[in-house]
Amino acid sequence: MDSLFFRVSPKDPLFEANYLTSVRWGLAGAVMIAHAWEVNDGIDPLGVYNWQASDLAVNGFFILSGMLIAKSLATRRHLGDYFKSRFLRLFPALALVVIASLLFFGPVFSPASEGAFLKDSQAWAYVTRIFGLMDPRGEVAGAFSGNSEPHLNAPLWTIRFEVFCYILVGAAFAMGLLKNRLVVLGMFLVFSLISMTRFMPEHSFLSLAGYDFFRLTSAFLLGVLLFYVPELRRPRLMIVLICAVLFLLFGRLWFSEIFANVFLALGILYAGFYGRHIPSLAKLPDYSYGIYIWHYPILQALEYSVPSLQSWQLLVVATPLVLICSGLSWHFAEKPALGLKNKKFLNVPKRL
């Protein structure tokens, strides 16, 4: 029976045609818009209180990822297949953008010549930091020197936390912890509380990296919870708006993160499982990961080459270039790699 805040459907929208790919496009676009201003003048026009739009969008990505990863585990029930799929989703496209950084973005948009850039130990340390699941931010061998934020590809800092979440939830699944909703809810609340201590009036024990870990993991666990509580997957617009108001009212307080994540989660569900059929949105190819990993070096390259561009001009010029790179990444790297996930290379038991 439908309630005031949630609709009940005989079919689970997560297993039917939906608009979650469109939602991912929107989240990736929000990150790109925020960064177009950040690399230019440092001001995020979409920020709310101490939350930048890119922060909210990244939390949204982790919420959505948690729900889909829980679905993958529950339907496959095989950890080998699960980790193989996660590897194929992340690393082929990531390797492509790293190669482009070494052979194009780094050498072309720095004072050093191509040979000098590739011989610089910082360039190879950057590769090690990315694939060693460390923080890749910071100037690399002079690439984009002169820009206000001379990172080679700052958004890649979230990749390591995505991998940590995969491992954490995979381990929890193997131990049977995900079978109980209350256990999942407890994990989400504990990680959220630890994350929020960074903004408590007292001195926090969390470092920035520690905060990032608990912040993103708590968002991921909220997504996992949404998979195991299907009754929450069809929110009405009223509850989404109520959560938005609560976030705006309490957004300045140390515990605002919980309101931000709940608002994001319900907003994603409302948009992703929107009842009206819109074929063009339902059939979008999933360029979102490509947009996320390609937009930053392209924005930086434009800022380096034409520093007189205003932020909105930077965004307008960068958008078609990002879409081209994202499309190539999807059709020639990501999609072919994902096609390998059902191929068996070893004779392993099918179920746990």
C-alpha positions as semicolon CSV with decimal commas, in nm:
position;residue;x (nm);y (nm);z (nm)
1;M;0,000;0,000;0,000
2;D;0,129;0,346;-0,089
3;S;0,216;0,584;0,194
4;L;0,230;0,961;0,215
5;F;0,604;0,964;0,140
6;F;0,674;0,646;-0,061
7;R;0,503;0,463;-0,345
8;V;0,478;0,085;-0,362
9;S;0,517;-0,080;-0,702
10;P;0,458;-0,448;-0,787
11;K;0,779;-0,430;-0,993
12;D;1,111;-0,331;-0,840
13;P;1,227;-0,024;-1,038
14;L;1,590;-0,118;-0,980
15;F;1,542;-0,427;-1,198
16;E;1,330;-0,250;-1,461
17;A;1,405;0,025;-1,713
18;N;1,516;0,334;-1,522
19;Y;1,705;0,662;-1,553
20;L;2,002;0,594;-1,326
21;T;2,243;0,643;-1,616
22;S;2,091;0,987;-1,671
23;V;2,138;1,060;-1,301
24;R;2,505;0,966;-1,331
25;W;2,537;1,208;-1,623
26;G;2,387;1,479;-1,401
27;L;2,625;1,406;-1,114
28;A;2,928;1,405;-1,345
29;G;2,806;1,728;-1,503
30;A;2,774;1,893;-1,161
31;V;3,135;1,801;-1,082
32;M;3,249;1,943;-1,415
33;I;3,057;2,269;-1,368
34;A;3,202;2,318;-1,020
35;H;3,555;2,253;-1,145
36;A;3,517;2,493;-1,440
37;W;3,485;2,770;-1,182
38;E;3,735;2,627;-0,933
39;V;4,024;2,603;-1,180
40;N;3,950;2,956;-1,300
41;D;3,859;3,175;-1,003
42;G;3,820;2,928;-0,717
43;I;3,453;3,003;-0,651
44;D;3,197;2,723;-0,686
45;P;2,871;2,887;-0,802
46;L;2,663;2,584;-0,703
47;G;2,805;2,546;-0,352
48;V;2,579;2,538;-0,046
49;Y;2,725;2,651;0,288
50;N;3,054;2,462;0,331
51;W;2,948;2,202;0,070
52;Q;3,084;2,241;-0,279
53;A;2,868;2,105;-0,561
54;S;3,148;1,865;-0,650
55;D;3,144;1,728;-0,293
56;L;2,769;1,671;-0,303
57;A;2,790;1,511;-0,648
58;V;3,070;1,277;-0,539
59;N;2,862;1,172;-0,237
60;G;2,576;1,109;-0,480
61;F;2,801;0,891;-0,695
62;F;2,896;0,683;-0,390
63;I;2,533;0,645;-0,278
64;L;2,431;0,526;-0,623
65;S;2,737;0,303;-0,651
66;G;2,659;0,141;-0,314
67;M;2,308;0,048;-0,423
68;L;2,423;-0,095;-0,757
69;I;2,716;-0,280;-0,602
70;A;2,485;-0,440;-0,345
71;K;2,260;-0,544;-0,633
72;S;2,559;-0,696;-0,816
73;L;2,665;-0,894;-0,510
74;A;2,313;-1,016;-0,436
75;T;2,249;-1,132;-0,791
76;R;2,594;-1,275;-0,875
77;R;2,674;-1,416;-0,530
78;H;3,027;-1,488;-0,644
79;L;3,314;-1,276;-0,514
80;G;3,550;-1,365;-0,797
81;D;3,304;-1,236;-1,057
82;Y;3,228;-0,937;-0,837
83;F;3,588;-0,819;-0,806
84;K;3,659;-0,892;-1,173
85;S;3,363;-0,676;-1,274
86;R;3,476;-0,393;-1,043
87;F;3,828;-0,405;-1,188
88;L;3,699;-0,396;-1,546
89;R;3,470;-0,104;-1,467
90;L;3,741;0,117;-1,319
91;F;4,087;0,042;-1,444
92;P;4,088;0,013;-1,827
93;A;3,942;0,364;-1,866
94;L;4,163;0,491;-1,584
95;A;4,471;0,351;-1,759
96;L;4,366;0,530;-2,078
97;V;4,344;0,873;-1,912
98;V;4,675;0,815;-1,731
99;I;4,846;0,732;-2,062
100;A;4,696;1,049;-2,212
101;S;4,832;1,246;-1,916
102;L;5,183;1,107;-1,969
103;L;5,192;1,142;-2,347
104;F;4,979;1,450;-2,407
105;F;4,855;1,664;-2,116
106;G;5,179;1,657;-1,919
107;P;5,430;1,720;-2,200
108;V;5,218;1,964;-2,404
109;F;5,091;2,183;-2,122
110;S;5,410;2,233;-1,926
111;P;5,735;2,425;-1,984
112;A;5,927;2,098;-2,021
113;S;5,971;1,920;-2,352
114;E;5,806;1,582;-2,404
115;G;6,124;1,390;-2,337
116;A;6,200;1,591;-2,024
117;F;5,851;1,535;-1,884
118;L;5,864;1,159;-1,933
119;K;6,208;1,143;-1,773
120;D;6,095;1,335;-1,466
121;S;6,053;1,109;-1,162
122;Q;5,743;1,306;-1,059
123;A;5,558;1,182;-1,367
124;W;5,617;0,818;-1,276
125;A;5,551;0,884;-0,908
126;Y;5,214;1,018;-1,019
127;V;5,137;0,688;-1,196
128;T;5,245;0,498;-0,886
129;R;5,020;0,710;-0,664
130;I;4,716;0,643;-0,883
131;F;4,756;0,267;-0,924
132;G;4,894;0,231;-0,572
133;L;4,566;0,381;-0,445
134;M;4,726;0,694;-0,302
135;D;4,635;1,061;-0,337
136;P;4,728;1,175;-0,692
137;R;4,677;1,547;-0,628
138;G;4,963;1,793;-0,650
139;E;5,179;1,945;-0,922
140;V;5,343;1,691;-1,150
141;A;5,666;1,785;-1,329
142;G;5,542;2,135;-1,408
143;A;5,220;2,026;-1,583
144;F;4,970;2,316;-1,588
145;S;5,218;2,536;-1,401
146;G;5,077;2,884;-1,368
147;N;4,720;2,760;-1,324
148;S;4,563;2,838;-0,988
149;E;4,522;2,466;-0,907
150;P;4,801;2,288;-1,100
151;H;4,680;1,931;-1,042
152;L;4,714;1,694;-1,335
153;N;4,381;1,521;-1,263
154;A;4,249;1,605;-0,916
155;P;3,917;1,411;-0,932
156;L;4,106;1,082;-0,939
157;W;4,153;1,116;-0,562
158;T;3,818;0,940;-0,513
159;I;3,919;0,623;-0,701
160;R;4,103;0,475;-0,406
161;F;3,803;0,522;-0,178
162;E;3,578;0,357;-0,434
163;V;3,810;0,055;-0,432
164;F;3,815;0,052;-0,049
165;C;3,434;0,049;-0,049
166;Y;3,428;-0,243;-0,292
167;I;3,659;-0,440;-0,064
168;L;3,469;-0,347;0,254
169;V;3,128;-0,442;0,117
170;G;3,265;-0,757;-0,048
171;A;3,410;-0,866;0,286
172;A;3,084;-0,783;0,467
173;F;2,894;-0,988;0,209
174;A;3,131;-1,285;0,250
175;M;3,078;-1,274;0,629
176;G;2,702;-1,262;0,590
177;L;2,669;-0,917;0,745
178;L;2,459;-0,778;0,462
179;K;2,176;-1,023;0,521
180;N;2,048;-0,818;0,815
181;R;1,909;-0,471;0,747
182;L;1,980;-0,357;1,101
183;V;2,347;-0,447;1,064
184;V;2,371;-0,244;0,742
185;L;2,187;0,047;0,907
186;G;2,423;0,026;1,207
187;M;2,731;0,031;0,980
188;F;2,595;0,337;0,798
189;L;2,521;0,525;1,122
190;V;2,860;0,443;1,279
191;F;3,057;0,552;0,972
192;S;2,842;0,865;0,940
193;L;2,896;0,962;1,303
194;I;3,272;0,914;1,279
195;S;3,276;1,125;0,962
196;M;3,077;1,406;1,123
197;T;3,313;1,432;1,421
198;R;3,545;1,635;1,199
199;F;3,302;1,926;1,226
200;M;3,213;1,892;1,593
201;P;3,289;2,197;1,810
202;E;3,559;1,998;1,987
203;H;3,884;1,911;1,819
204;S;3,838;1,622;1,580
205;F;4,069;1,322;1,579
206;L;4,017;1,273;1,204
207;S;4,272;1,381;0,946
208;L;4,143;1,507;0,612
209;A;4,213;1,168;0,451
210;G;4,039;0,995;0,740
211;Y;3,738;1,221;0,700
212;D;3,726;1,152;0,326
213;F;3,730;0,778;0,394
214;F;3,444;0,783;0,644
215;R;3,245;1,044;0,450
216;L;3,250;0,846;0,125
217;T;3,214;0,507;0,290
218;S;2,908;0,623;0,483
219;A;2,754;0,748;0,155
220;F;2,833;0,413;-0,005
221;L;2,676;0,224;0,286
222;L;2,361;0,436;0,255
223;G;2,335;0,311;-0,102
224;V;2,381;-0,048;0,017
225;L;2,103;0,008;0,271
226;L;1,871;0,134;-0,004
227;F;1,918;-0,194;-0,187
228;Y;1,821;-0,398;0,118
229;V;1,521;-0,178;0,198
230;P;1,334;-0,174;-0,134
231;E;1,033;-0,004;0,029
232;L;1,231;0,321;0,018
233;R;1,313;0,308;-0,351
234;R;1,007;0,499;-0,479
235;P;1,000;0,827;-0,281
236;R;0,736;1,087;-0,351
237;L;0,840;1,441;-0,438
238;M;0,708;1,562;-0,101
239;I;0,966;1,369;0,105
240;V;1,245;1,480;-0,130
241;L;1,146;1,845;-0,078
242;I;1,119;1,799;0,300
243;C;1,473;1,658;0,309
244;A;1,594;1,947;0,093
245;V;1,446;2,196;0,341
246;L;1,603;2,013;0,635
247;F;1,940;2,024;0,463
248;L;1,906;2,397;0,398
249;L;1,798;2,460;0,759
250;F;2,075;2,258;0,922
251;G;2,343;2,283;0,653
252;R;2,573;2,499;0,862
253;L;2,579;2,261;1,160
254;W;2,829;1,983;1,224
255;F;2,570;1,708;1,170
256;S;2,445;1,844;0,834
257;E;2,615;1,562;0,644
258;I;2,342;1,316;0,739
259;F;2,078;1,548;0,592
260;A;2,288;1,604;0,279
261;N;2,321;1,231;0,215
262;V;1,956;1,148;0,282
263;F;1,846;1,433;0,053
264;L;2,087;1,316;-0,218
265;A;1,974;0,955;-0,183
266;L;1,603;1,034;-0,211
267;G;1,664;1,280;-0,494
268;I;1,860;1,018;-0,687
269;L;1,587;0,761;-0,633
270;Y;1,311;1,001;-0,736
271;A;1,491;1,103;-1,056
272;G;1,629;0,758;-1,135
273;F;1,295;0,579;-1,096
274;Y;1,075;0,853;-1,234
275;G;0,744;0,699;-1,336
276;R;0,700;0,856;-1,680
277;H;0,868;0,673;-1,969
278;I;1,123;0,889;-2,152
279;P;1,298;0,662;-2,408
280;S;1,580;0,905;-2,494
281;L;1,689;0,922;-2,129
282;A;1,648;0,551;-2,066
283;K;1,882;0,466;-2,357
284;L;2,169;0,704;-2,280
285;P;2,513;0,539;-2,303
286;D;2,699;0,557;-1,975
287;Y;2,953;0,833;-2,040
288;S;2,946;0,944;-1,675
289;Y;3,272;0,782;-1,565
290;G;3,444;0,917;-1,875
291;I;3,313;1,267;-1,804
292;Y;3,439;1,238;-1,450
293;I;3,795;1,130;-1,532
294;W;3,847;1,337;-1,850
295;H;3,695;1,676;-1,771
296;Y;3,964;1,802;-1,533
297;P;4,276;1,776;-1,754
298;I;4,075;1,924;-2,043
299;L;3,966;2,220;-1,828
300;Q;4,322;2,263;-1,706
301;A;4,461;2,252;-2,060
302;L;4,219;2,525;-2,172
303;E;4,295;2,738;-1,866
304;Y;4,668;2,698;-1,933
305;S;4,637;2,780;-2,305
306;V;4,384;3,065;-2,286
307;P;4,395;3,208;-1,931
308;S;4,171;3,499;-2,035
309;L;3,868;3,267;-2,063
310;Q;3,600;3,324;-1,802
311;S;3,463;3,024;-1,618
312;W;3,144;2,996;-1,826
313;Q;3,346;3,023;-2,146
314;L;3,581;2,754;-2,018
315;L;3,282;2,530;-1,959
316;V;3,129;2,596;-2,302
317;V;3,454;2,521;-2,486
318;A;3,540;2,218;-2,273
319;T;3,201;2,045;-2,289
320;P;3,218;1,909;-2,649
321;L;3,580;1,803;-2,597
322;V;3,488;1,618;-2,278
323;L;3,194;1,447;-2,448
324;I;3,415;1,334;-2,737
325;C;3,676;1,189;-2,501
326;S;3,407;1,031;-2,281
327;G;3,239;0,876;-2,584
328;L;3,565;0,731;-2,711
329;S;3,643;0,603;-2,363
330;W;3,301;0,435;-2,335
331;H;3,287;0,278;-2,680
332;F;3,653;0,173;-2,712
333;A;3,762;0,102;-2,354
334;E;3,485;0,080;-2,094
335;K;3,215;-0,106;-2,287
336;P;3,455;-0,363;-2,442
337;A;3,613;-0,419;-2,101
338;L;3,274;-0,475;-1,939
339;G;3,199;-0,729;-2,210
340;L;3,475;-0,945;-2,062
341;K;3,315;-0,973;-1,717
342;N;3,112;-1,283;-1,802
343;K;3,401;-1,464;-1,969
344;K;3,552;-1,742;-1,760
345;F;3,929;-1,755;-1,748
346;L;3,947;-1,998;-1,455
347;N;3,733;-2,291;-1,353
348;V;3,590;-2,155;-1,026
349;P;3,274;-2,255;-0,841
350;K;2,977;-2,045;-0,949
351;R;2,832;-1,974;-0,602
352;L;2,961;-1,911;-0,253
